[in-house]
């Protein structure tokens, strides 16, 4: 498309050439964005060990990926030697029974079965 007159080329030539350049740029831009939108999540999933879920449906993978925490929680609490040692348990039981006997002597012990506060309330 060369103009017949010598001089500067016609305006239509430059406008069509710039139009094709911008069209190429836009298509290149679209291609890059499409590649980025498709490739980045896949690469991210591969790097960080995630599951790719393009459909967006609910998946149990998040729950399955979590670490088990029962043993970790149990490690926070110290081991209770009272439950292991029968002598410690027997001593505690003996203290409880002696305290209960002392309260009964003073008349502050627990009532007999069926003669508590609720039973007294019912008889009124």
PDB file of C-alpha atoms in Angstrom:
ATOM      1  CA  UNK A   1       0.000   0.000   0.000  1.00  0.00           C
ATOM      2  CA  UNK A   2       2.202   2.747  -1.246  1.00  0.00           C
ATOM      3  CA  UNK A   3       0.657   6.033  -2.227  1.00  0.00           C
ATOM      4  CA  UNK A   4       1.136   7.094  -5.867  1.00  0.00           C
ATOM      5  CA  UNK A   5       2.345  10.589  -4.967  1.00  0.00           C
ATOM      6  CA  UNK A   6       5.808  11.058  -3.572  1.00  0.00           C
ATOM      7  CA  UNK A   7       5.737  12.400  -0.059  1.00  0.00           C
ATOM      8  CA  UNK A   8       4.571  11.207   3.276  1.00  0.00           C
ATOM      9  CA  UNK A   9       2.584   7.997   3.218  1.00  0.00           C
ATOM     10  CA  UNK A  10      -1.130   8.171   3.597  1.00  0.00           C
ATOM     11  CA  UNK A  11      -2.848   8.173   6.949  1.00  0.00           C
ATOM     12  CA  UNK A  12      -4.817   5.029   6.225  1.00  0.00           C
ATOM     13  CA  UNK A  13      -1.600   2.987   5.973  1.00  0.00           C
ATOM     14  CA  UNK A  14      -0.363   4.026   9.428  1.00  0.00           C
ATOM     15  CA  UNK A  15      -3.751   3.594  11.004  1.00  0.00           C
ATOM     16  CA  UNK A  16      -4.114   0.046   9.643  1.00  0.00           C
ATOM     17  CA  UNK A  17      -0.534  -0.813  10.677  1.00  0.00           C
ATOM     18  CA  UNK A  18      -1.044   0.522  14.227  1.00  0.00           C
ATOM     19  CA  UNK A  19      -4.363  -1.300  14.396  1.00  0.00           C
ATOM     20  CA  UNK A  20      -2.693  -4.646  13.625  1.00  0.00           C
ATOM     21  CA  UNK A  21       0.069  -3.888  16.154  1.00  0.00           C
ATOM     22  CA  UNK A  22      -2.430  -3.097  18.869  1.00  0.00           C
ATOM     23  CA  UNK A  23      -4.389  -6.199  17.903  1.00  0.00           C
ATOM     24  CA  UNK A  24      -1.231  -8.278  18.279  1.00  0.00           C
ATOM     25  CA  UNK A  25      -0.462  -6.640  21.610  1.00  0.00           C
ATOM     26  CA  UNK A  26      -3.957  -7.287  22.867  1.00  0.00           C
ATOM     27  CA  UNK A  27      -3.895 -10.883  21.764  1.00  0.00           C
ATOM     28  CA  UNK A  28      -0.430 -11.290  23.295  1.00  0.00           C
ATOM     29  CA  UNK A  29      -1.710  -9.671  26.458  1.00  0.00           C
ATOM     30  CA  UNK A  30      -4.711 -11.993  26.490  1.00  0.00           C
ATOM     31  CA  UNK A  31      -2.454 -14.969  25.893  1.00  0.00           C
ATOM     32  CA  UNK A  32      -0.186 -13.968  28.766  1.00  0.00           C
ATOM     33  CA  UNK A  33      -3.066 -13.429  31.162  1.00  0.00           C
ATOM     34  CA  UNK A  34      -4.569 -16.771  30.163  1.00  0.00           C
ATOM     35  CA  UNK A  35      -1.217 -18.500  30.710  1.00  0.00           C
ATOM     36  CA  UNK A  36      -0.763 -16.768  34.040  1.00  0.00           C
ATOM     37  CA  UNK A  37      -4.286 -17.571  35.187  1.00  0.00           C
ATOM     38  CA  UNK A  38      -3.876 -21.231  34.282  1.00  0.00           C
ATOM     39  CA  UNK A  39      -0.216 -21.793  35.087  1.00  0.00           C
ATOM     40  CA  UNK A  40       0.244 -19.957  38.369  1.00  0.00           C
ATOM     41  CA  UNK A  41      -2.321 -21.912  40.406  1.00  0.00           C
ATOM     42  CA  UNK A  42      -0.932 -25.173  39.067  1.00  0.00           C
ATOM     43  CA  UNK A  43       2.616 -24.164  39.940  1.00  0.00           C
ATOM     44  CA  UNK A  44       1.511 -22.904  43.364  1.00  0.00           C
ATOM     45  CA  UNK A  45      -0.278 -26.187  44.055  1.00  0.00           C
ATOM     46  CA  UNK A  46       2.802 -28.153  43.008  1.00  0.00           C
ATOM     47  CA  UNK A  47       5.176 -26.036  45.125  1.00  0.00           C
ATOM     48  CA  UNK A  48       3.127 -25.875  48.318  1.00  0.00           C
ATOM     49  CA  UNK A  49       1.554 -29.329  48.049  1.00  0.00           C
ATOM     50  CA  UNK A  50      -2.027 -28.113  47.712  1.00  0.00           C
ATOM     51  CA  UNK A  51      -4.777 -29.770  45.734  1.00  0.00           C
ATOM     52  CA  UNK A  52      -5.997 -27.898  42.694  1.00  0.00           C
ATOM     53  CA  UNK A  53      -9.771 -27.477  42.745  1.00  0.00           C
ATOM     54  CA  UNK A  54     -10.796 -25.534  39.622  1.00  0.00           C
ATOM     55  CA  UNK A  55     -14.482 -26.441  39.928  1.00  0.00           C
ATOM     56  CA  UNK A  56     -14.666 -24.978  43.447  1.00  0.00           C
ATOM     57  CA  UNK A  57     -16.655 -27.888  44.872  1.00  0.00           C
ATOM     58  CA  UNK A  58     -16.310 -28.809  48.550  1.00  0.00           C
ATOM     59  CA  UNK A  59     -13.594 -31.312  49.180  1.00  0.00           C
ATOM     60  CA  UNK A  60     -12.479 -33.137  52.345  1.00  0.00           C
ATOM     61  CA  UNK A  61      -8.846 -32.666  51.374  1.00  0.00           C
ATOM     62  CA  UNK A  62      -8.360 -29.779  53.819  1.00  0.00           C
ATOM     63  CA  UNK A  63      -9.407 -31.975  56.728  1.00  0.00           C
ATOM     64  CA  UNK A  64      -7.329 -34.890  55.517  1.00  0.00           C
ATOM     65  CA  UNK A  65      -4.269 -32.661  55.107  1.00  0.00           C
ATOM     66  CA  UNK A  66      -4.367 -31.443  58.723  1.00  0.00           C
ATOM     67  CA  UNK A  67      -1.968 -32.980  61.201  1.00  0.00           C
ATOM     68  CA  UNK A  68      -3.373 -35.204  63.904  1.00  0.00           C
ATOM     69  CA  UNK A  69      -3.433 -33.264  67.136  1.00  0.00           C
ATOM     70  CA  UNK A  70      -4.468 -35.747  69.842  1.00  0.00           C
ATOM     71  CA  UNK A  71      -0.939 -36.847  70.724  1.00  0.00           C
ATOM     72  CA  UNK A  72       0.359 -33.275  70.629  1.00  0.00           C
ATOM     73  CA  UNK A  73      -2.320 -32.088  73.056  1.00  0.00           C
ATOM     74  CA  UNK A  74      -1.641 -35.024  75.371  1.00  0.00           C
ATOM     75  CA  UNK A  75       2.054 -34.077  75.515  1.00  0.00           C
ATOM     76  CA  UNK A  76       1.227 -30.673  77.025  1.00  0.00           C
ATOM     77  CA  UNK A  77      -0.070 -32.217  80.225  1.00  0.00           C
ATOM     78  CA  UNK A  78       2.366 -33.811  82.662  1.00  0.00           C
ATOM     79  CA  UNK A  79       2.015 -37.485  83.474  1.00  0.00           C
ATOM     80  CA  UNK A  80      -0.108 -38.020  86.591  1.00  0.00           C
ATOM     81  CA  UNK A  81       1.748 -40.334  88.978  1.00  0.00           C
ATOM     82  CA  UNK A  82      -1.198 -40.424  91.408  1.00  0.00           C
ATOM     83  CA  UNK A  83      -3.091 -42.753  89.073  1.00  0.00           C
ATOM     84  CA  UNK A  84      -0.133 -45.095  88.679  1.00  0.00           C
ATOM     85  CA  UNK A  85       0.886 -45.440  92.339  1.00  0.00           C
ATOM     86  CA  UNK A  86      -1.632 -47.423  94.424  1.00  0.00           C
ATOM     87  CA  UNK A  87      -0.050 -46.180  97.663  1.00  0.00           C
ATOM     88  CA  UNK A  88      -0.813 -42.553  96.759  1.00  0.00           C
ATOM     89  CA  UNK A  89      -4.405 -43.442  95.840  1.00  0.00           C
ATOM     90  CA  UNK A  90      -4.876 -45.422  99.072  1.00  0.00           C
ATOM     91  CA  UNK A  91      -3.538 -42.487 101.120  1.00  0.00           C
ATOM     92  CA  UNK A  92      -5.907 -40.025  99.431  1.00  0.00           C
ATOM     93  CA  UNK A  93      -8.853 -42.373  99.977  1.00  0.00           C
ATOM     94  CA  UNK A  94      -7.880 -42.770 103.654  1.00  0.00           C
ATOM     95  CA  UNK A  95      -7.760 -38.958 104.084  1.00  0.00           C
ATOM     96  CA  UNK A  96     -11.189 -38.625 102.453  1.00  0.00           C
ATOM     97  CA  UNK A  97     -12.715 -41.265 104.719  1.00  0.00           C
ATOM     98  CA  UNK A  98     -11.181 -39.755 107.886  1.00  0.00           C
ATOM     99  CA  UNK A  99     -12.499 -36.292 106.954  1.00  0.00           C
ATOM    100  CA  UNK A 100     -15.961 -37.767 106.281  1.00  0.00           C
ATOM    101  CA  UNK A 101     -15.928 -39.540 109.662  1.00  0.00           C
ATOM    102  CA  UNK A 102     -14.976 -36.303 111.429  1.00  0.00           C
ATOM    103  CA  UNK A 103     -17.852 -34.451 109.716  1.00  0.00           C
ATOM    104  CA  UNK A 104     -20.323 -37.191 110.662  1.00  0.00           C
ATOM    105  CA  UNK A 105     -19.308 -36.909 114.309  1.00  0.00           C
ATOM    106  CA  UNK A 106     -20.117 -33.208 114.231  1.00  0.00           C
ATOM    107  CA  UNK A 107     -23.411 -33.858 112.445  1.00  0.00           C
ATOM    108  CA  UNK A 108     -22.276 -32.193 109.188  1.00  0.00           C
ATOM    109  CA  UNK A 109     -21.921 -35.349 107.080  1.00  0.00           C
ATOM    110  CA  UNK A 110     -24.056 -36.264 104.095  1.00  0.00           C
ATOM    111  CA  UNK A 111     -27.640 -37.418 104.874  1.00  0.00           C
ATOM    112  CA  UNK A 112     -28.787 -40.989 104.419  1.00  0.00           C
ATOM    113  CA  UNK A 113     -30.204 -41.972 101.071  1.00  0.00           C
ATOM    114  CA  UNK A 114     -33.729 -40.622 100.604  1.00  0.00           C
ATOM    115  CA  UNK A 115     -33.528 -38.097 103.475  1.00  0.00           C
ATOM    116  CA  UNK A 116     -31.839 -35.208 101.714  1.00  0.00           C
ATOM    117  CA  UNK A 117     -33.054 -31.697 101.009  1.00  0.00           C
ATOM    118  CA  UNK A 118     -35.264 -32.749  98.081  1.00  0.00           C
ATOM    119  CA  UNK A 119     -36.972 -35.426 100.164  1.00  0.00           C
ATOM    120  CA  UNK A 120     -37.623 -32.913 102.960  1.00  0.00           C
ATOM    121  CA  UNK A 121     -39.083 -30.509 100.423  1.00  0.00           C
ATOM    122  CA  UNK A 122     -41.427 -33.178  99.055  1.00  0.00           C
ATOM    123  CA  UNK A 123     -42.822 -34.051 102.525  1.00  0.00           C
ATOM    124  CA  UNK A 124     -43.954 -30.484 103.238  1.00  0.00           C
TER     125      UNK A 124
END
